[in-house]
Amino acid sequence: MVTGIAHEINNPLGGMQNCVRTLYLEGYDENVRRRYLPLLEKGLKRVDSVIRNLLDFAKEPQFNFSEHNLDEIILETLKLVEYKINENNLELKLDLNAGKLQYILDLNHLQQVFLNIIINAIQAMPLDGILSIKSEERLDSLFIIISDTGMGIPEENLSKIFDPFFTTKDVGIGTGLGLSVSYSIIKGLGGRIEVQSEVNKGTIFTIVIPKKIANEIKISN
Ligand code: ADP
């Protein structure tokens, strides 16, 4: 994790050092100033955003609970990525079985988690594949299972994917924060995220959160 953060900060720092050096040597030239000052500013913004993301990650999420239908949250989230699903020629298989009751849920945080995991699944299947989403209630828990038939995660990376800034994606595409933020949200909700994956076969993310039925909460109040 520390290596990832150091890397994210070192890259823009290297560029900025280069800018400062050039400005010292040739800063009298208006063209050089016009070229290098914006680059310096870009580097500063990048470091600023890395630090802000890191602080967000370190912060306990502030939850905001109200009554929601879990399956509707999943369907709403899917609307946000519908175009990506079509763009990558993906087949969508839904098996949603947790929509009969209203649960006490944090809409925004759950949507953020579903979105992160679904976008990863879509990115793992750039040409075609099957995106499956299943929801169900089992005893005291709600299960949301998001699977893809994409590239899979090599065994040696499985223990790192929840680390902040761990990414195998190109600069500008991956930040390596999606899963770490998702992990801290689900942990904060008292749940867990499990992952199973096989290279070139696909990946299954299972999100488990405690089940709180809206009516039961009301009665007990
Ligand atoms: P990012 O997507 O920005 O890289 P994440 O924290 O969301 O950051 O994911 C970390 C890494 O986990 C990804 O870069 C990728 O290597 C791996 N990963 C996550 N989900 C999948 C998936 N469904 N299929 C293959 N690899 C995945």
JSON list of C-alpha atoms and ligand atoms in Angstrom, two decimals:
[
{"chain": "A", "resi": 1, "resn": "MET", "atom": "CA", "xyz": [0.00, 0.00, 0.00]},
{"chain": "A", "resi": 2, "resn": "VAL", "atom": "CA", "xyz": [2.76, 2.46, 0.97]},
{"chain": "A", "resi": 3, "resn": "THR", "atom": "CA", "xyz": [4.57, 1.68, -2.30]},
{"chain": "A", "resi": 4, "resn": "GLY", "atom": "CA", "xyz": [1.38, 2.48, -4.24]},
{"chain": "A", "resi": 5, "resn": "ILE", "atom": "CA", "xyz": [0.94, 5.84, -2.52]},
{"chain": "A", "resi": 6, "resn": "ALA", "atom": "CA", "xyz": [4.61, 6.71, -2.90]},
{"chain": "A", "resi": 7, "resn": "HIS", "atom": "CA", "xyz": [4.37, 5.91, -6.61]},
{"chain": "A", "resi": 8, "resn": "GLU", "atom": "CA", "xyz": [1.26, 8.10, -7.08]},
{"chain": "A", "resi": 9, "resn": "ILE", "atom": "CA", "xyz": [3.04, 11.04, -5.44]},
{"chain": "A", "resi": 10, "resn": "ASN", "atom": "CA", "xyz": [6.49, 10.41, -6.91]},
{"chain": "A", "resi": 11, "resn": "ASN", "atom": "CA", "xyz": [5.30, 10.49, -10.51]},
{"chain": "A", "resi": 12, "resn": "PRO", "atom": "CA", "xyz": [3.97, 14.07, -10.45]},
{"chain": "A", "resi": 13, "resn": "LEU", "atom": "CA", "xyz": [6.86, 15.12, -8.15]},
{"chain": "A", "resi": 14, "resn": "GLY", "atom": "CA", "xyz": [9.39, 13.95, -10.77]},
{"chain": "A", "resi": 15, "resn": "GLY", "atom": "CA", "xyz": [7.60, 15.99, -13.45]},
{"chain": "A", "resi": 16, "resn": "MET", "atom": "CA", "xyz": [7.42, 19.03, -11.19]},
{"chain": "A", "resi": 17, "resn": "GLN", "atom": "CA", "xyz": [11.15, 18.86, -10.36]},
{"chain": "A", "resi": 18, "resn": "ASN", "atom": "CA", "xyz": [11.84, 18.80, -14.06]},
{"chain": "A", "resi": 19, "resn": "CYS", "atom": "CA", "xyz": [9.65, 21.89, -14.57]},
{"chain": "A", "resi": 20, "resn": "VAL", "atom": "CA", "xyz": [11.38, 23.81, -11.77]},
{"chain": "A", "resi": 21, "resn": "ARG", "atom": "CA", "xyz": [14.80, 22.93, -13.16]},
{"chain": "A", "resi": 22, "resn": "THR", "atom": "CA", "xyz": [13.84, 24.12, -16.64]},
{"chain": "A", "resi": 23, "resn": "LEU", "atom": "CA", "xyz": [12.30, 27.31, -15.27]},
{"chain": "A", "resi": 24, "resn": "TYR", "atom": "CA", "xyz": [15.50, 28.08, -13.32]},
{"chain": "A", "resi": 25, "resn": "LEU", "atom": "CA", "xyz": [17.57, 27.63, -16.45]},
{"chain": "A", "resi": 26, "resn": "GLU", "atom": "CA", "xyz": [15.30, 29.11, -19.12]},
{"chain": "A", "resi": 27, "resn": "GLY", "atom": "CA", "xyz": [12.53, 30.88, -17.19]},
{"chain": "A", "resi": 28, "resn": "TYR", "atom": "CA", "xyz": [13.49, 34.23, -18.78]},
{"chain": "A", "resi": 29, "resn": "ASP", "atom": "CA", "xyz": [11.97, 32.88, -22.02]},
{"chain": "A", "resi": 30, "resn": "GLU", "atom": "CA", "xyz": [8.24, 33.65, -22.16]},
{"chain": "A", "resi": 31, "resn": "ASN", "atom": "CA", "xyz": [7.47, 30.49, -24.21]},
{"chain": "A", "resi": 32, "resn": "VAL", "atom": "CA", "xyz": [9.21, 28.26, -21.71]},
{"chain": "A", "resi": 33, "resn": "ARG", "atom": "CA", "xyz": [7.28, 29.87, -18.85]},
{"chain": "A", "resi": 34, "resn": "ARG", "atom": "CA", "xyz": [4.00, 29.44, -20.72]},
{"chain": "A", "resi": 35, "resn": "ARG", "atom": "CA", "xyz": [4.75, 25.80, -21.31]},
{"chain": "A", "resi": 36, "resn": "TYR", "atom": "CA", "xyz": [6.14, 24.77, -17.93]},
{"chain": "A", "resi": 37, "resn": "LEU", "atom": "CA", "xyz": [4.03, 26.75, -15.43]},
{"chain": "A", "resi": 38, "resn": "PRO", "atom": "CA", "xyz": [0.77, 24.95, -16.41]},
{"chain": "A", "resi": 39, "resn": "LEU", "atom": "CA", "xyz": [2.62, 21.62, -16.19]},
{"chain": "A", "resi": 40, "resn": "LEU", "atom": "CA", "xyz": [3.78, 22.55, -12.72]},
{"chain": "A", "resi": 41, "resn": "GLU", "atom": "CA", "xyz": [0.23, 23.47, -11.77]},
{"chain": "A", "resi": 42, "resn": "LYS", "atom": "CA", "xyz": [-1.06, 20.16, -13.16]},
{"chain": "A", "resi": 43, "resn": "GLY", "atom": "CA", "xyz": [1.45, 18.25, -11.04]},
{"chain": "A", "resi": 44, "resn": "LEU", "atom": "CA", "xyz": [0.44, 20.18, -7.92]},
{"chain": "A", "resi": 45, "resn": "LYS", "atom": "CA", "xyz": [-3.23, 19.42, -8.59]},
{"chain": "A", "resi": 46, "resn": "ARG", "atom": "CA", "xyz": [-2.44, 15.74, -9.03]},
{"chain": "A", "resi": 47, "resn": "VAL", "atom": "CA", "xyz": [-0.60, 15.56, -5.68]},
{"chain": "A", "resi": 48, "resn": "ASP", "atom": "CA", "xyz": [-3.44, 17.50, -4.07]},
{"chain": "A", "resi": 49, "resn": "SER", "atom": "CA", "xyz": [-6.01, 15.04, -5.41]},
{"chain": "A", "resi": 50, "resn": "VAL", "atom": "CA", "xyz": [-3.97, 12.01, -4.28]},
{"chain": "A", "resi": 51, "resn": "ILE", "atom": "CA", "xyz": [-3.77, 13.43, -0.75]},
{"chain": "A", "resi": 52, "resn": "ARG", "atom": "CA", "xyz": [-7.49, 14.27, -0.72]},
{"chain": "A", "resi": 53, "resn": "ASN", "atom": "CA", "xyz": [-8.40, 10.76, -1.88]},
{"chain": "A", "resi": 54, "resn": "LEU", "atom": "CA", "xyz": [-6.16, 9.33, 0.78]},
{"chain": "A", "resi": 55, "resn": "LEU", "atom": "CA", "xyz": [-7.81, 11.43, 3.49]},
{"chain": "A", "resi": 56, "resn": "ASP", "atom": "CA", "xyz": [-11.25, 10.36, 2.20]},
{"chain": "A", "resi": 57, "resn": "PHE", "atom": "CA", "xyz": [-10.10, 6.79, 2.45]},
{"chain": "A", "resi": 58, "resn": "ALA", "atom": "CA", "xyz": [-8.85, 7.27, 6.02]},
{"chain": "A", "resi": 59, "resn": "LYS", "atom": "CA", "xyz": [-12.11, 8.91, 7.10]},
{"chain": "A", "resi": 60, "resn": "GLU", "atom": "CA", "xyz": [-14.91, 6.81, 8.55]},
{"chain": "A", "resi": 61, "resn": "PRO", "atom": "CA", "xyz": [-17.81, 6.98, 6.07]},
{"chain": "A", "resi": 62, "resn": "GLN", "atom": "CA", "xyz": [-20.74, 9.05, 7.40]},
{"chain": "A", "resi": 63, "resn": "PHE", "atom": "CA", "xyz": [-23.78, 6.87, 6.85]},
{"chain": "A", "resi": 64, "resn": "ASN", "atom": "CA", "xyz": [-27.26, 8.11, 6.10]},
{"chain": "A", "resi": 65, "resn": "PHE", "atom": "CA", "xyz": [-29.91, 5.39, 6.48]},
{"chain": "A", "resi": 66, "resn": "SER", "atom": "CA", "xyz": [-33.46, 5.33, 5.18]},
{"chain": "A", "resi": 67, "resn": "GLU", "atom": "CA", "xyz": [-35.97, 2.85, 3.75]},
{"chain": "A", "resi": 68, "resn": "HIS", "atom": "CA", "xyz": [-35.09, 1.45, 0.35]},
{"chain": "A", "resi": 69, "resn": "ASN", "atom": "CA", "xyz": [-35.71, -1.46, -1.93]},
{"chain": "A", "resi": 70, "resn": "LEU", "atom": "CA", "xyz": [-32.38, -3.19, -2.56]},
{"chain": "A", "resi": 71, "resn": "ASP", "atom": "CA", "xyz": [-33.25, -4.44, -6.05]},
{"chain": "A", "resi": 72, "resn": "GLU", "atom": "CA", "xyz": [-34.35, -0.96, -7.09]},
{"chain": "A", "resi": 73, "resn": "ILE", "atom": "CA", "xyz": [-30.98, 0.41, -5.96]},
{"chain": "A", "resi": 74, "resn": "ILE", "atom": "CA", "xyz": [-29.27, -2.20, -8.15]},
{"chain": "A", "resi": 75, "resn": "LEU", "atom": "CA", "xyz": [-31.47, -1.34, -11.14]},
{"chain": "A", "resi": 76, "resn": "GLU", "atom": "CA", "xyz": [-30.88, 2.41, -10.66]},
{"chain": "A", "resi": 77, "resn": "THR", "atom": "CA", "xyz": [-27.13, 1.80, -10.53]},
{"chain": "A", "resi": 78, "resn": "LEU", "atom": "CA", "xyz": [-27.29, -0.22, -13.75]},
{"chain": "A", "resi": 79, "resn": "LYS", "atom": "CA", "xyz": [-28.92, 2.71, -15.55]},
{"chain": "A", "resi": 80, "resn": "LEU", "atom": "CA", "xyz": [-25.74, 4.71, -14.93]},
{"chain": "A", "resi": 81, "resn": "VAL", "atom": "CA", "xyz": [-23.60, 2.16, -16.80]},
{"chain": "A", "resi": 82, "resn": "GLU", "atom": "CA", "xyz": [-26.10, 0.96, -19.41]},
{"chain": "A", "resi": 83, "resn": "TYR", "atom": "CA", "xyz": [-24.17, 2.62, -22.24]},
{"chain": "A", "resi": 84, "resn": "LYS", "atom": "CA", "xyz": [-20.91, 0.95, -21.15]},
{"chain": "A", "resi": 85, "resn": "ILE", "atom": "CA", "xyz": [-22.64, -2.44, -21.05]},
{"chain": "A", "resi": 86, "resn": "ASN", "atom": "CA", "xyz": [-23.86, -1.91, -24.62]},
{"chain": "A", "resi": 87, "resn": "GLU", "atom": "CA", "xyz": [-20.57, -0.45, -25.78]},
{"chain": "A", "resi": 88, "resn": "ASN", "atom": "CA", "xyz": [-18.72, -3.63, -24.68]},
{"chain": "A", "resi": 89, "resn": "ASN", "atom": "CA", "xyz": [-21.41, -5.94, -26.18]},
{"chain": "A", "resi": 90, "resn": "LEU", "atom": "CA", "xyz": [-22.15, -7.49, -22.81]},
{"chain": "A", "resi": 91, "resn": "GLU", "atom": "CA", "xyz": [-25.02, -9.73, -21.95]},
{"chain": "A", "resi": 92, "resn": "LEU", "atom": "CA", "xyz": [-26.71, -8.75, -18.68]},
{"chain": "A", "resi": 93, "resn": "LYS", "atom": "CA", "xyz": [-28.16, -11.51, -16.51]},
{"chain": "A", "resi": 94, "resn": "LEU", "atom": "CA", "xyz": [-30.23, -10.38, -13.55]},
{"chain": "A", "resi": 95, "resn": "ASP", "atom": "CA", "xyz": [-31.53, -12.60, -10.80]},
{"chain": "A", "resi": 96, "resn": "LEU", "atom": "CA", "xyz": [-32.86, -10.15, -8.24]},
{"chain": "A", "resi": 97, "resn": "ASN", "atom": "CA", "xyz": [-34.67, -11.67, -5.29]},
{"chain": "A", "resi": 98, "resn": "ALA", "atom": "CA", "xyz": [-34.34, -9.09, -2.54]},
{"chain": "A", "resi": 99, "resn": "GLY", "atom": "CA", "xyz": [-36.92, -6.59, -3.73]},
{"chain": "A", "resi": 100, "resn": "LYS", "atom": "CA", "xyz": [-40.01, -7.72, -1.87]},
{"chain": "A", "resi": 101, "resn": "LEU", "atom": "CA", "xyz": [-39.28, -5.78, 1.32]},
{"chain": "A", "resi": 102, "resn": "GLN", "atom": "CA", "xyz": [-38.06, -2.33, 2.21]},
{"chain": "A", "resi": 103, "resn": "TYR", "atom": "CA", "xyz": [-34.76, -2.40, 4.05]},
{"chain": "A", "resi": 104, "resn": "ILE", "atom": "CA", "xyz": [-32.92, 0.20, 6.06]},
{"chain": "A", "resi": 105, "resn": "LEU", "atom": "CA", "xyz": [-30.05, 1.03, 3.74]},
{"chain": "A", "resi": 106, "resn": "ASP", "atom": "CA", "xyz": [-27.61, 3.79, 2.87]},
{"chain": "A", "resi": 107, "resn": "LEU", "atom": "CA", "xyz": [-28.54, 4.52, -0.73]},
{"chain": "A", "resi": 108, "resn": "ASN", "atom": "CA", "xyz": [-25.55, 6.62, -1.79]},
{"chain": "A", "resi": 109, "resn": "HIS", "atom": "CA", "xyz": [-22.85, 4.49, -0.24]},
{"chain": "A", "resi": 110, "resn": "LEU", "atom": "CA", "xyz": [-24.35, 1.24, -1.56]},
{"chain": "A", "resi": 111, "resn": "GLN", "atom": "CA", "xyz": [-24.68, 2.73, -5.01]},
{"chain": "A", "resi": 112, "resn": "GLN", "atom": "CA", "xyz": [-21.05, 3.79, -4.89]},
{"chain": "A", "resi": 113, "resn": "VAL", "atom": "CA", "xyz": [-19.97, 0.24, -3.99]},
{"chain": "A", "resi": 114, "resn": "PHE", "atom": "CA", "xyz": [-22.14, -1.40, -6.68]},
{"chain": "A", "resi": 115, "resn": "LEU", "atom": "CA", "xyz": [-20.93, 1.09, -9.26]},
{"chain": "A", "resi": 116, "resn": "ASN", "atom": "CA", "xyz": [-17.25, 0.49, -8.45]},
{"chain": "A", "resi": 117, "resn": "ILE", "atom": "CA", "xyz": [-17.61, -3.26, -8.69]},
{"chain": "A", "resi": 118, "resn": "ILE", "atom": "CA", "xyz": [-19.80, -3.21, -11.80]},
{"chain": "A", "resi": 119, "resn": "ILE", "atom": "CA", "xyz": [-17.46, -0.82, -13.62]},
{"chain": "A", "resi": 120, "resn": "ASN", "atom": "CA", "xyz": [-14.51, -3.11, -12.81]},
{"chain": "A", "resi": 121, "resn": "ALA", "atom": "CA", "xyz": [-16.49, -6.05, -14.19]},
{"chain": "A", "resi": 122, "resn": "ILE", "atom": "CA", "xyz": [-17.29, -4.14, -17.39]},
{"chain": "A", "resi": 123, "resn": "GLN", "atom": "CA", "xyz": [-13.67, -3.07, -17.80]},
{"chain": "A", "resi": 124, "resn": "ALA", "atom": "CA", "xyz": [-12.60, -6.70, -17.38]},
{"chain": "A", "resi": 125, "resn": "MET", "atom": "CA", "xyz": [-14.69, -7.60, -20.46]},
{"chain": "A", "resi": 126, "resn": "PRO", "atom": "CA", "xyz": [-13.68, -5.09, -23.14]},
{"chain": "A", "resi": 127, "resn": "LEU", "atom": "CA", "xyz": [-15.04, -7.04, -26.12]},
{"chain": "A", "resi": 128, "resn": "ASP", "atom": "CA", "xyz": [-17.89, -9.24, -24.93]},
{"chain": "A", "resi": 129, "resn": "GLY", "atom": "CA", "xyz": [-18.96, -11.34, -21.97]},
{"chain": "A", "resi": 130, "resn": "ILE", "atom": "CA", "xyz": [-21.67, -11.85, -19.40]},
{"chain": "A", "resi": 131, "resn": "LEU", "atom": "CA", "xyz": [-22.32, -9.54, -16.47]},
{"chain": "A", "resi": 132, "resn": "SER", "atom": "CA", "xyz": [-24.48, -11.27, -13.86]},
{"chain": "A", "resi": 133, "resn": "ILE", "atom": "CA", "xyz": [-26.02, -9.69, -10.80]},
{"chain": "A", "resi": 134, "resn": "LYS", "atom": "CA", "xyz": [-27.86, -11.67, -8.18]},
{"chain": "A", "resi": 135, "resn": "SER", "atom": "CA", "xyz": [-29.45, -10.48, -4.96]},
{"chain": "A", "resi": 136, "resn": "GLU", "atom": "CA", "xyz": [-30.97, -12.51, -2.19]},
{"chain": "A", "resi": 137, "resn": "GLU", "atom": "CA", "xyz": [-31.62, -12.56, 1.53]},
{"chain": "A", "resi": 138, "resn": "ARG", "atom": "CA", "xyz": [-30.24, -15.33, 3.66]},
{"chain": "A", "resi": 139, "resn": "LEU", "atom": "CA", "xyz": [-30.95, -15.39, 7.40]},
{"chain": "A", "resi": 140, "resn": "ASP", "atom": "CA", "xyz": [-29.77, -12.05, 8.79]},
{"chain": "A", "resi": 141, "resn": "SER", "atom": "CA", "xyz": [-27.92, -10.91, 5.69]},
{"chain": "A", "resi": 142, "resn": "LEU", "atom": "CA", "xyz": [-28.43, -9.48, 2.24]},
{"chain": "A", "resi": 143, "resn": "PHE", "atom": "CA", "xyz": [-26.21, -10.90, -0.50]},
{"chain": "A", "resi": 144, "resn": "ILE", "atom": "CA", "xyz": [-25.35, -9.10, -3.71]},
{"chain": "A", "resi": 145, "resn": "ILE", "atom": "CA", "xyz": [-23.28, -11.17, -6.11]},
{"chain": "A", "resi": 146, "resn": "ILE", "atom": "CA", "xyz": [-21.71, -9.45, -9.10]},
{"chain": "A", "resi": 147, "resn": "SER", "atom": "CA", "xyz": [-19.88, -11.69, -11.57]},
{"chain": "A", "resi": 148, "resn": "ASP", "atom": "CA", "xyz": [-18.17, -11.28, -14.90]},
{"chain": "A", "resi": 149, "resn": "THR", "atom": "CA", "xyz": [-16.66, -13.61, -17.47]},
{"chain": "A", "resi": 150, "resn": "GLY", "atom": "CA", "xyz": [-13.67, -11.36, -17.99]},
{"chain": "A", "resi": 151, "resn": "MET", "atom": "CA", "xyz": [-9.90, -11.54, -17.65]},
{"chain": "A", "resi": 152, "resn": "GLY", "atom": "CA", "xyz": [-9.88, -12.56, -13.99]},
{"chain": "A", "resi": 153, "resn": "ILE", "atom": "CA", "xyz": [-7.42, -11.61, -11.27]},
{"chain": "A", "resi": 154, "resn": "PRO", "atom": "CA", "xyz": [-4.07, -13.43, -10.97]},
{"chain": "A", "resi": 155, "resn": "GLU", "atom": "CA", "xyz": [-3.64, -15.25, -7.67]},
{"chain": "A", "resi": 156, "resn": "GLU", "atom": "CA", "xyz": [-0.73, -13.01, -6.61]},
{"chain": "A", "resi": 157, "resn": "ASN", "atom": "CA", "xyz": [-2.94, -9.90, -6.92]},
{"chain": "A", "resi": 158, "resn": "LEU", "atom": "CA", "xyz": [-5.91, -11.21, -4.96]},
{"chain": "A", "resi": 159, "resn": "SER", "atom": "CA", "xyz": [-4.47, -10.08, -1.63]},
{"chain": "A", "resi": 160, "resn": "LYS", "atom": "CA", "xyz": [-3.69, -6.60, -2.98]},
{"chain": "A", "resi": 161, "resn": "ILE", "atom": "CA", "xyz": [-6.84, -5.52, -4.82]},
{"chain": "A", "resi": 162, "resn": "PHE", "atom": "CA", "xyz": [-8.41, -3.89, -1.74]},
{"chain": "A", "resi": 163, "resn": "ASP", "atom": "CA", "xyz": [-5.26, -1.82, -1.03]},
{"chain": "A", "resi": 164, "resn": "PRO", "atom": "CA", "xyz": [-5.57, 1.88, -1.83]},
{"chain": "A", "resi": 165, "resn": "PHE", "atom": "CA", "xyz": [-3.84, 2.79, -5.10]},
{"chain": "A", "resi": 166, "resn": "PHE", "atom": "CA", "xyz": [-3.38, -0.82, -6.22]},
{"chain": "A", "resi": 167, "resn": "THR", "atom": "CA", "xyz": [-4.26, -0.79, -9.89]},
{"chain": "A", "resi": 168, "resn": "THR", "atom": "CA", "xyz": [-3.29, -2.77, -12.96]},
{"chain": "A", "resi": 169, "resn": "LYS", "atom": "CA", "xyz": [-4.96, -0.23, -15.25]},
{"chain": "A", "resi": 170, "resn": "ASP", "atom": "CA", "xyz": [-3.35, 2.55, -17.26]},
{"chain": "A", "resi": 171, "resn": "VAL", "atom": "CA", "xyz": [-2.83, 6.01, -15.78]},
{"chain": "A", "resi": 172, "resn": "GLY", "atom": "CA", "xyz": [-6.04, 7.96, -16.22]},
{"chain": "A", "resi": 173, "resn": "ILE", "atom": "CA", "xyz": [-8.20, 4.82, -16.25]},
{"chain": "A", "resi": 174, "resn": "GLY", "atom": "CA", "xyz": [-7.45, 3.28, -12.87]},
{"chain": "A", "resi": 175, "resn": "THR", "atom": "CA", "xyz": [-6.96, 5.06, -9.56]},
{"chain": "A", "resi": 176, "resn": "GLY", "atom": "CA", "xyz": [-6.79, 1.91, -7.47]},
{"chain": "A", "resi": 177, "resn": "LEU", "atom": "CA", "xyz": [-9.27, 3.42, -5.02]},
{"chain": "A", "resi": 178, "resn": "GLY", "atom": "CA", "xyz": [-12.60, 1.84, -6.05]},
{"chain": "A", "resi": 179, "resn": "LEU", "atom": "CA", "xyz": [-12.23, -1.39, -4.13]},
{"chain": "A", "resi": 180, "resn": "SER", "atom": "CA", "xyz": [-10.48, 0.09, -1.10]},
{"chain": "A", "resi": 181, "resn": "VAL", "atom": "CA", "xyz": [-13.25, 2.65, -0.66]},
{"chain": "A", "resi": 182, "resn": "SER", "atom": "CA", "xyz": [-15.89, -0.05, -1.26]},
{"chain": "A", "resi": 183, "resn": "TYR", "atom": "CA", "xyz": [-14.23, -2.25, 1.33]},
{"chain": "A", "resi": 184, "resn": "SER", "atom": "CA", "xyz": [-14.25, 0.44, 4.00]},
{"chain": "A", "resi": 185, "resn": "ILE", "atom": "CA", "xyz": [-17.92, 1.28, 3.27]},
{"chain": "A", "resi": 186, "resn": "ILE", "atom": "CA", "xyz": [-19.06, -2.34, 3.54]},
{"chain": "A", "resi": 187, "resn": "LYS", "atom": "CA", "xyz": [-16.93, -2.90, 6.63]},
{"chain": "A", "resi": 188, "resn": "GLY", "atom": "CA", "xyz": [-18.47, 0.23, 8.17]},
{"chain": "A", "resi": 189, "resn": "LEU", "atom": "CA", "xyz": [-21.92, -1.24, 7.48]},
{"chain": "A", "resi": 190, "resn": "GLY", "atom": "CA", "xyz": [-20.94, -4.36, 9.40]},
{"chain": "A", "resi": 191, "resn": "GLY", "atom": "CA", "xyz": [-20.65, -6.51, 6.26]},
{"chain": "A", "resi": 192, "resn": "ARG", "atom": "CA", "xyz": [-17.93, -8.03, 4.12]},
{"chain": "A", "resi": 193, "resn": "ILE", "atom": "CA", "xyz": [-16.81, -8.36, 0.50]},
{"chain": "A", "resi": 194, "resn": "GLU", "atom": "CA", "xyz": [-15.50, -11.66, -0.82]},
{"chain": "A", "resi": 195, "resn": "VAL", "atom": "CA", "xyz": [-13.83, -12.32, -4.14]},
{"chain": "A", "resi": 196, "resn": "GLN", "atom": "CA", "xyz": [-13.25, -15.44, -6.19]},
{"chain": "A", "resi": 197, "resn": "SER", "atom": "CA", "xyz": [-11.46, -15.28, -9.49]},
{"chain": "A", "resi": 198, "resn": "GLU", "atom": "CA", "xyz": [-9.85, -17.36, -12.17]},
{"chain": "A", "resi": 199, "resn": "VAL", "atom": "CA", "xyz": [-7.61, -15.91, -14.86]},
{"chain": "A", "resi": 200, "resn": "ASN", "atom": "CA", "xyz": [-9.35, -15.83, -18.27]},
{"chain": "A", "resi": 201, "resn": "LYS", "atom": "CA", "xyz": [-12.54, -17.26, -16.74]},
{"chain": "A", "resi": 202, "resn": "GLY", "atom": "CA", "xyz": [-13.90, -14.39, -14.67]},
{"chain": "A", "resi": 203, "resn": "THR", "atom": "CA", "xyz": [-14.47, -12.91, -11.25]},
{"chain": "A", "resi": 204, "resn": "ILE", "atom": "CA", "xyz": [-17.20, -13.09, -8.63]},
{"chain": "A", "resi": 205, "resn": "PHE", "atom": "CA", "xyz": [-17.59, -10.37, -5.99]},
{"chain": "A", "resi": 206, "resn": "THR", "atom": "CA", "xyz": [-19.95, -11.20, -3.15]},
{"chain": "A", "resi": 207, "resn": "ILE", "atom": "CA", "xyz": [-21.12, -8.32, -0.98]},
{"chain": "A", "resi": 208, "resn": "VAL", "atom": "CA", "xyz": [-22.78, -9.26, 2.30]},
{"chain": "A", "resi": 209, "resn": "ILE", "atom": "CA", "xyz": [-24.52, -6.68, 4.48]},
{"chain": "A", "resi": 210, "resn": "PRO", "atom": "CA", "xyz": [-26.63, -7.10, 7.60]},
{"chain": "A", "resi": 211, "resn": "LYS", "atom": "CA", "xyz": [-30.36, -7.22, 6.88]},
{"chain": "A", "resi": 212, "resn": "LYS", "atom": "CA", "xyz": [-32.50, -4.63, 8.63]},
{"chain": "A", "resi": 213, "resn": "ILE", "atom": "CA", "xyz": [-36.14, -4.80, 7.58]},
{"chain": "A", "resi": 214, "resn": "ALA", "atom": "CA", "xyz": [-37.78, -1.36, 7.67]},
{"chain": "A", "resi": 215, "resn": "ASN", "atom": "CA", "xyz": [-41.03, -2.46, 9.38]},
{"chain": "A", "resi": 216, "resn": "GLU", "atom": "CA", "xyz": [-39.25, -4.42, 12.07]},
{"chain": "A", "resi": 217, "resn": "ILE", "atom": "CA", "xyz": [-37.20, -1.37, 12.93]},
{"chain": "A", "resi": 218, "resn": "LYS", "atom": "CA", "xyz": [-40.33, 0.77, 13.12]},
{"chain": "A", "resi": 219, "resn": "ILE", "atom": "CA", "xyz": [-42.14, -1.70, 15.40]},
{"chain": "A", "resi": 220, "resn": "SER", "atom": "CA", "xyz": [-39.22, -2.08, 17.76]},
{"chain": "A", "resi": 221, "resn": "ASN", "atom": "CA", "xyz": [-39.03, 1.72, 18.06]},
{"chain": "B", "resi": 1, "resn": "ADP", "atom": "P1", "xyz": [-9.07, 0.52, -10.35]},
{"chain": "B", "resi": 1, "resn": "ADP", "atom": "O1", "xyz": [-10.30, -0.07, -10.98]},
{"chain": "B", "resi": 1, "resn": "ADP", "atom": "O2", "xyz": [-9.07, 2.02, -10.40]},
{"chain": "B", "resi": 1, "resn": "ADP", "atom": "O3", "xyz": [-7.80, -0.09, -10.81]},
{"chain": "B", "resi": 1, "resn": "ADP", "atom": "P2", "xyz": [-9.97, -0.85, -7.96]},
{"chain": "B", "resi": 1, "resn": "ADP", "atom": "O4", "xyz": [-9.60, -0.63, -6.52]},
{"chain": "B", "resi": 1, "resn": "ADP", "atom": "O5", "xyz": [-11.43, -0.74, -8.28]},
{"chain": "B", "resi": 1, "resn": "ADP", "atom": "O6", "xyz": [-9.13, 0.22, -8.77]},
{"chain": "B", "resi": 1, "resn": "ADP", "atom": "O7", "xyz": [-9.43, -2.25, -8.45]},
{"chain": "B", "resi": 1, "resn": "ADP", "atom": "C1", "xyz": [-8.10, -2.63, -8.18]},
{"chain": "B", "resi": 1, "resn": "ADP", "atom": "C2", "xyz": [-7.63, -3.68, -9.17]},
{"chain": "B", "resi": 1, "resn": "ADP", "atom": "O8", "xyz": [-8.33, -4.91, -8.95]},
{"chain": "B", "resi": 1, "resn": "ADP", "atom": "C3", "xyz": [-7.86, -3.38, -10.64]},
{"chain": "B", "resi": 1, "resn": "ADP", "atom": "O9", "xyz": [-6.88, -2.53, -11.17]},
{"chain": "B", "resi": 1, "resn": "ADP", "atom": "C4", "xyz": [-7.81, -4.78, -11.27]},
{"chain": "B", "resi": 1, "resn": "ADP", "atom": "O10", "xyz": [-6.48, -5.23, -11.41]},
{"chain": "B", "resi": 1, "resn": "ADP", "atom": "C5", "xyz": [-8.43, -5.64, -10.17]},
{"chain": "B", "resi": 1, "resn": "ADP", "atom": "N1", "xyz": [-9.86, -5.93, -10.43]},
{"chain": "B", "resi": 1, "resn": "ADP", "atom": "C6", "xyz": [-10.92, -5.47, -9.74]},
{"chain": "B", "resi": 1, "resn": "ADP", "atom": "N2", "xyz": [-12.08, -5.98, -10.23]},
{"chain": "B", "resi": 1, "resn": "ADP", "atom": "C7", "xyz": [-11.73, -6.80, -11.24]},
{"chain": "B", "resi": 1, "resn": "ADP", "atom": "C8", "xyz": [-12.47, -7.64, -12.15]},
{"chain": "B", "resi": 1, "resn": "ADP", "atom": "N3", "xyz": [-13.81, -7.74, -12.09]},
{"chain": "B", "resi": 1, "resn": "ADP", "atom": "N4", "xyz": [-11.77, -8.36, -13.07]},
{"chain": "B", "resi": 1, "resn": "ADP", "atom": "C9", "xyz": [-10.41, -8.29, -13.13]},
{"chain": "B", "resi": 1, "resn": "ADP", "atom": "N5", "xyz": [-9.66, -7.51, -12.31]},
{"chain": "B", "resi": 1, "resn": "ADP", "atom": "C10", "xyz": [-10.31, -6.78, -11.38]}
]
